[in-house]
Amino acid sequence: MLFTSHRQYFDRLIKYKRTRFGVSVINNANAFRAMVKMKKDSKLNATAFIADQTPPPENAYWTTFLNQETPVFWGTETIAKKLNFPVVFIGMKRTKRGFYEMTPELLCENPNETSHGELSEMHTRRLEQDIINQPEIWLWSHRRWKHKKP
């Protein structure tokens, strides 16, 4: 297979890794609409948001993450509140080479009872804790801090 760029190769590789066990990947522009439809059709059991992207700085929630000002997408918080879905963090721990243990942790059962930014802050703090505990398993190749706070 011929790829036009390294980025395209890695995008396809990551998508393959994320979907190989039957998981659907929905791009963030269509996420809410797709989730509402799946909820109506009773096909939505769980939704995972992968926090490995950097939002445009003007539309982000800004917080301190690993001692740096960092933009965070509003998507998880916005959708959780609109659909009133509980928010669960999935912690990752490497047990041995090629083996990982995933542990679910309820961050918030009733998102509508939280203040603006509270869910985003809870998730960021929990993610930061995982990274500090095992920095070697976090994907450091993306440019998390490419934007400055406006």
Coordinates of N, CA and C in Angstrom, one line a residue:
M1 N 0.8 -1.2 0.0 CA 0.0 0.0 0.0 C 0.9 1.2 0.0
L2 N 0.6 2.2 -0.9 CA 1.4 3.4 -1.0 C 0.7 4.5 -0.3
F3 N 1.4 5.3 0.5 CA 0.9 6.4 1.3 C 1.6 7.7 0.8
T4 N 0.8 8.8 0.8 CA 1.4 10.0 0.3 C 2.2 10.7 1.4
S5 N 2.0 10.4 2.6 CA 2.7 11.0 3.7 C 2.8 10.1 4.9
H6 N 3.8 10.5 5.8 CA 3.9 9.7 7.0 C 2.7 9.9 7.9
R7 N 2.1 11.1 7.9 CA 0.9 11.4 8.7 C -0.3 10.5 8.2
Q8 N -0.4 10.4 6.9 CA -1.5 9.6 6.4 C -1.3 8.1 6.8
Y9 N -0.1 7.6 6.8 CA 0.2 6.3 7.2 C -0.2 6.1 8.7
F10 N 0.3 7.0 9.5 CA 0.0 6.9 10.9 C -1.5 7.1 11.3
D11 N -2.2 8.0 10.5 CA -3.6 8.1 10.7 C -4.3 6.8 10.4
R12 N -4.0 6.1 9.3 CA -4.6 4.8 9.0 C -4.2 3.8 10.0
L13 N -3.0 3.8 10.4 CA -2.6 2.8 11.4 C -3.3 2.9 12.7
I14 N -3.5 4.1 13.2 CA -4.2 4.4 14.4 C -5.7 4.0 14.3
K15 N -6.3 4.4 13.1 CA -7.7 4.0 12.9 C -7.8 2.5 12.9
Y16 N -6.9 1.8 12.2 CA -7.0 0.3 12.2 C -6.9 -0.2 13.6
K17 N -6.0 0.3 14.4 CA -5.8 -0.2 15.8 C -7.1 0.1 16.6
R18 N -7.7 1.2 16.4 CA -8.9 1.6 17.2 C -10.1 0.8 16.8
T19 N -10.2 0.3 15.5 CA -11.4 -0.3 15.0 C -11.4 -1.8 14.9
R20 N -10.2 -2.4 15.1 CA -10.1 -3.8 14.8 C -11.0 -4.8 15.6
F21 N -11.5 -4.3 16.7 CA -12.4 -5.2 17.5 C -13.9 -4.8 17.3
G22 N -14.2 -4.2 16.2 CA -15.6 -3.9 16.0 C -16.1 -2.5 16.5
V23 N -15.2 -1.7 16.9 CA -15.6 -0.3 17.4 C -15.7 0.6 16.2
S24 N -16.7 1.4 16.2 CA -16.9 2.4 15.1 C -16.2 3.7 15.5
V25 N -15.6 4.3 14.6 CA -15.0 5.6 14.8 C -15.8 6.7 14.1
I26 N -16.2 7.7 14.8 CA -17.0 8.8 14.3 C -16.2 10.0 14.4
N27 N -16.1 10.8 13.4 CA -15.3 12.0 13.5 C -16.1 13.0 14.4
N28 N -15.3 13.9 15.0 CA -15.9 14.8 16.0 C -17.0 15.7 15.5
A29 N -16.9 16.0 14.2 CA -18.0 16.9 13.6 C -19.3 16.2 13.6
N30 N -19.4 14.9 13.5 CA -20.6 14.1 13.4 C -21.0 13.4 14.7
A31 N -20.2 13.5 15.7 CA -20.4 12.7 16.9 C -21.7 12.9 17.6
F32 N -22.1 14.1 17.9 CA -23.4 14.4 18.6 C -24.6 13.9 17.8
R33 N -24.6 14.2 16.5 CA -25.8 13.7 15.7 C -25.8 12.2 15.7
A34 N -24.7 11.5 15.5 CA -24.6 10.1 15.5 C -25.1 9.5 16.8
M35 N -24.6 10.1 17.9 CA -25.0 9.6 19.2 C -26.5 9.7 19.5
V36 N -27.1 10.8 19.1 CA -28.5 11.0 19.3 C -29.3 10.0 18.5
K37 N -28.9 9.7 17.3 CA -29.5 8.7 16.4 C -29.4 7.3 17.1
M38 N -28.2 7.0 17.5 CA -27.9 5.6 18.2 C -28.7 5.5 19.5
K39 N -28.9 6.6 20.2 CA -29.6 6.5 21.4 C -31.1 6.3 21.1
K40 N -31.7 7.0 20.1 CA -33.1 6.7 19.7 C -33.3 5.3 19.2
D41 N -32.3 4.7 18.5 CA -32.4 3.4 18.0 C -32.0 2.3 19.1
S42 N -31.7 2.7 20.3 CA -31.3 1.9 21.4 C -30.0 1.1 21.0
K43 N -29.2 1.7 20.2 CA -27.9 1.0 19.8 C -26.7 1.6 20.5
L44 N -26.9 2.5 21.4 CA -25.8 3.2 22.1 C -25.6 2.6 23.4
N45 N -24.6 1.8 23.6 CA -24.2 1.2 24.9 C -23.2 2.0 25.7
A46 N -22.2 2.5 24.9 CA -21.1 3.3 25.5 C -20.5 4.1 24.4
T47 N -19.9 5.2 24.8 CA -19.2 6.0 23.8 C -17.8 6.4 24.5
A48 N -16.8 6.3 23.7 CA -15.5 6.6 24.1 C -15.0 7.8 23.4
F49 N -14.4 8.8 24.1 CA -13.7 9.9 23.5 C -12.3 9.7 23.7
I50 N -11.5 9.8 22.7 CA -10.1 9.6 22.8 C -9.5 11.0 22.8
A51 N -8.8 11.3 23.9 CA -8.3 12.7 24.2 C -6.9 12.9 23.7
D52 N -6.7 12.7 22.4 CA -5.3 12.8 21.9 C -5.2 13.9 20.8
Q53 N -6.2 14.8 20.8 CA -6.2 15.8 19.8 C -6.1 17.2 20.5
T54 N -5.7 18.2 19.7 CA -5.6 19.5 20.2 C -6.6 20.4 19.5
P55 N -7.5 21.0 20.2 CA -8.6 21.9 19.6 C -8.0 23.2 19.2
P56 N -8.8 23.9 18.4 CA -8.4 25.3 18.0 C -8.4 26.1 19.3
P57 N -7.5 27.0 19.6 CA -7.4 27.7 20.9 C -8.6 28.5 21.2
E58 N -9.2 29.1 20.2 CA -10.3 30.0 20.5 C -11.6 29.3 20.9
N59 N -11.7 28.0 20.7 CA -12.9 27.2 21.0 C -12.6 26.2 22.1
A60 N -11.6 26.4 22.9 CA -11.2 25.3 23.8 C -11.5 25.7 25.3
Y61 N -11.5 24.7 26.1 CA -11.5 24.9 27.5 C -10.0 24.9 27.9
W62 N -9.5 25.9 28.6 CA -8.1 26.0 28.9 C -7.9 25.6 30.3
T63 N -6.8 24.8 30.5 CA -6.5 24.4 31.9 C -5.0 24.1 31.9
T64 N -4.5 23.9 33.1 CA -3.1 23.5 33.3 C -3.0 22.0 33.2
F65 N -2.2 21.5 32.3 CA -2.1 20.0 32.1 C -0.6 19.7 32.0
L66 N -0.1 18.9 32.9 CA 1.4 18.6 33.0 C 2.2 19.9 33.0
N67 N 1.7 20.8 33.9 CA 2.4 22.1 34.2 C 2.4 23.1 33.0
Q68 N 1.5 22.9 32.0 CA 1.5 23.8 30.9 C 0.1 24.2 30.6
E69 N -0.1 25.4 30.2 CA -1.4 25.9 29.7 C -1.8 25.0 28.5
T70 N -3.0 24.4 28.5 CA -3.3 23.4 27.5 C -4.8 23.6 27.1
P71 N -5.1 23.6 25.8 CA -6.5 23.6 25.3 C -7.1 22.2 25.3
V72 N -8.3 22.1 25.7 CA -9.0 20.8 25.8 C -10.4 21.0 25.0
F73 N -10.7 20.0 24.3 CA -12.0 20.0 23.6 C -13.2 20.0 24.6
W74 N -14.2 20.7 24.2 CA -15.5 20.8 25.0 C -16.4 19.6 24.7
G75 N -16.1 18.8 23.7 CA -17.0 17.8 23.2 C -17.5 16.8 24.2
T76 N -16.6 16.2 25.0 CA -17.1 15.2 26.0 C -18.0 15.8 27.0
E77 N -17.7 17.0 27.5 CA -18.6 17.7 28.5 C -19.9 18.1 27.9
T78 N -19.8 18.6 26.7 CA -21.1 19.1 26.0 C -22.0 18.0 25.7
I79 N -21.5 16.9 25.2 CA -22.3 15.7 24.8 C -22.9 15.1 26.1
A80 N -22.0 14.9 27.1 CA -22.5 14.2 28.3 C -23.6 15.0 28.9
K81 N -23.5 16.3 28.9 CA -24.6 17.2 29.5 C -25.9 17.1 28.6
K82 N -25.7 17.2 27.3 CA -26.9 17.2 26.4 C -27.7 15.9 26.5
L83 N -26.9 14.8 26.6 CA -27.6 13.5 26.7 C -27.7 13.0 28.1
N84 N -27.2 13.7 29.1 CA -27.1 13.3 30.5 C -26.6 11.9 30.7
F85 N -25.5 11.6 30.0 CA -24.8 10.4 30.2 C -23.7 10.4 31.2
P86 N -23.6 9.4 32.0 CA -22.5 9.4 33.0 C -21.1 9.4 32.3
V87 N -20.1 10.0 32.9 CA -18.8 10.1 32.4 C -17.9 9.1 33.1
V88 N -17.3 8.2 32.3 CA -16.4 7.2 32.9 C -15.0 7.4 32.3
F89 N -14.0 7.4 33.1 CA -12.6 7.5 32.6 C -12.1 6.0 32.5
I90 N -11.4 5.7 31.4 CA -10.8 4.4 31.3 C -9.3 4.5 31.5
G91 N -8.8 4.1 32.7 CA -7.4 4.2 33.0 C -6.7 3.0 32.3
M92 N -5.4 3.3 31.9 CA -4.6 2.3 31.2 C -3.4 2.0 32.0
K93 N -3.0 0.8 32.1 CA -1.8 0.4 32.8 C -1.1 -0.7 32.1
R94 N 0.1 -0.5 31.8 CA 0.9 -1.6 31.1 C 1.3 -2.6 32.1
T95 N 0.9 -3.9 31.9 CA 1.2 -5.0 32.8 C 2.5 -5.7 32.4
K96 N 2.7 -5.8 31.1 CA 4.0 -6.4 30.6 C 4.0 -6.0 29.1
R97 N 5.1 -6.3 28.4 CA 5.2 -5.9 27.0 C 4.0 -6.4 26.2
G98 N 3.3 -5.5 25.6 CA 2.2 -5.8 24.7 C 0.9 -6.1 25.5
F99 N 0.8 -6.0 26.8 CA -0.3 -6.3 27.6 C -0.7 -5.1 28.4
Y100 N -2.0 -4.7 28.4 CA -2.5 -3.5 29.1 C -3.7 -3.9 29.9
E101 N -3.9 -3.3 31.0 CA -5.1 -3.4 31.8 C -5.9 -2.1 31.8
M102 N -7.1 -2.2 31.5 CA -8.0 -1.1 31.4 C -8.9 -1.1 32.6
T103 N -9.0 0.0 33.3 CA -9.8 0.1 34.5 C -10.8 1.3 34.4
P104 N -12.1 1.0 34.4 CA -13.1 2.0 34.3 C -13.3 2.7 35.7
E105 N -13.5 4.0 35.7 CA -13.6 4.8 36.9 C -14.7 5.8 36.6
L106 N -15.8 5.8 37.4 CA -16.9 6.8 37.2 C -16.4 8.1 37.7
L107 N -16.4 9.1 36.8 CA -16.0 10.5 37.1 C -17.2 11.3 37.6
C108 N -18.4 11.0 36.9 CA -19.6 11.8 37.2 C -20.8 11.0 36.7
E109 N -21.7 10.8 37.6 CA -22.9 10.1 37.3 C -24.0 11.0 36.7
N110 N -24.1 12.2 37.1 CA -25.1 13.2 36.7 C -24.4 14.4 36.1
P111 N -24.0 14.4 34.8 CA -23.3 15.6 34.3 C -24.1 16.9 34.4
N112 N -25.4 16.8 34.3 CA -26.2 18.1 34.4 C -26.1 18.8 35.8
E113 N -25.5 18.1 36.7 CA -25.4 18.7 38.1 C -24.0 19.4 38.2
T114 N -23.2 19.4 37.2 CA -21.8 20.0 37.3 C -21.8 21.4 36.7
S115 N -20.9 22.2 37.1 CA -20.7 23.5 36.6 C -19.9 23.5 35.3
H116 N -20.0 24.6 34.6 CA -19.3 24.7 33.3 C -17.8 24.5 33.5
G117 N -17.3 23.6 32.7 CA -15.8 23.3 32.8 C -15.5 22.2 33.8
E118 N -16.4 21.8 34.7 CA -16.1 20.9 35.8 C -15.7 19.5 35.2
L119 N -16.5 19.0 34.3 CA -16.2 17.7 33.7 C -14.9 17.6 32.9
S120 N -14.7 18.7 32.2 CA -13.4 18.8 31.5 C -12.2 18.8 32.4
E121 N -12.4 19.5 33.5 CA -11.3 19.5 34.5 C -11.1 18.2 35.2
M122 N -12.2 17.5 35.5 CA -12.1 16.2 36.2 C -11.4 15.2 35.2
H123 N -11.7 15.2 34.0 CA -11.1 14.3 33.0 C -9.6 14.6 32.9
T124 N -9.3 15.9 32.7 CA -7.9 16.3 32.6 C -7.1 15.9 33.8
R125 N -7.6 16.1 35.0 CA -6.8 15.7 36.2 C -6.6 14.2 36.2
R126 N -7.6 13.5 35.9 CA -7.5 12.0 35.9 C -6.5 11.5 34.9
L127 N -6.5 12.1 33.7 CA -5.6 11.7 32.6 C -4.2 12.1 33.0
E128 N -4.0 13.2 33.6 CA -2.7 13.7 34.1 C -2.1 12.7 35.1
Q129 N -3.0 12.2 36.0 CA -2.6 11.2 37.0 C -2.0 9.9 36.3
D130 N -2.7 9.4 35.3 CA -2.3 8.2 34.5 C -0.9 8.5 33.9
I131 N -0.8 9.6 33.3 CA 0.5 9.9 32.6 C 1.6 10.0 33.6
I132 N 1.4 10.6 34.7 CA 2.5 10.8 35.7 C 2.9 9.4 36.2
N133 N 1.9 8.5 36.4 CA 2.2 7.1 36.9 C 2.9 6.3 35.9
Q134 N 2.6 6.4 34.6 CA 3.3 5.6 33.6 C 3.5 6.5 32.3
P135 N 4.4 7.4 32.3 CA 4.6 8.3 31.2 C 5.1 7.6 29.9
E136 N 5.7 6.4 30.1 CA 6.2 5.7 28.9 C 5.1 5.1 28.0
I137 N 3.9 5.0 28.5 CA 2.8 4.4 27.6 C 2.0 5.5 27.0
W138 N 2.2 6.8 27.3 CA 1.5 7.8 26.6 C 2.1 8.1 25.3
L139 N 1.3 8.4 24.3 CA 1.8 8.7 22.9 C 2.3 10.2 22.9
W140 N 3.6 10.3 22.9 CA 4.2 11.7 23.0 C 4.4 12.3 21.6
S141 N 4.1 11.6 20.6 CA 4.4 12.1 19.2 C 3.6 13.2 18.7
H142 N 2.4 13.4 19.3 CA 1.5 14.5 18.8 C 1.9 15.8 19.5
R143 N 1.7 16.9 18.9 CA 2.1 18.2 19.4 C 0.9 18.8 20.3
R144 N 0.9 18.3 21.5 CA -0.2 18.7 22.4 C -0.2 20.2 22.8
W145 N 1.0 20.8 22.7 CA 1.1 22.2 23.2 C 1.5 23.1 22.0
K146 N 0.9 22.9 20.8 CA 1.3 23.7 19.7 C 0.6 25.1 19.7
H147 N -0.4 25.3 20.5 CA -1.1 26.6 20.5 C -0.9 27.3 21.9
K148 N -0.9 28.6 21.8 CA -0.8 29.4 23.0 C -2.2 30.0 23.3
K149 N -2.5 30.2 24.6 CA -3.8 30.7 25.0 C -4.0 32.1 24.4
P150 N -5.1 32.4 23.8 CA -5.4 33.7 23.3 C -5.5 34.8 24.3

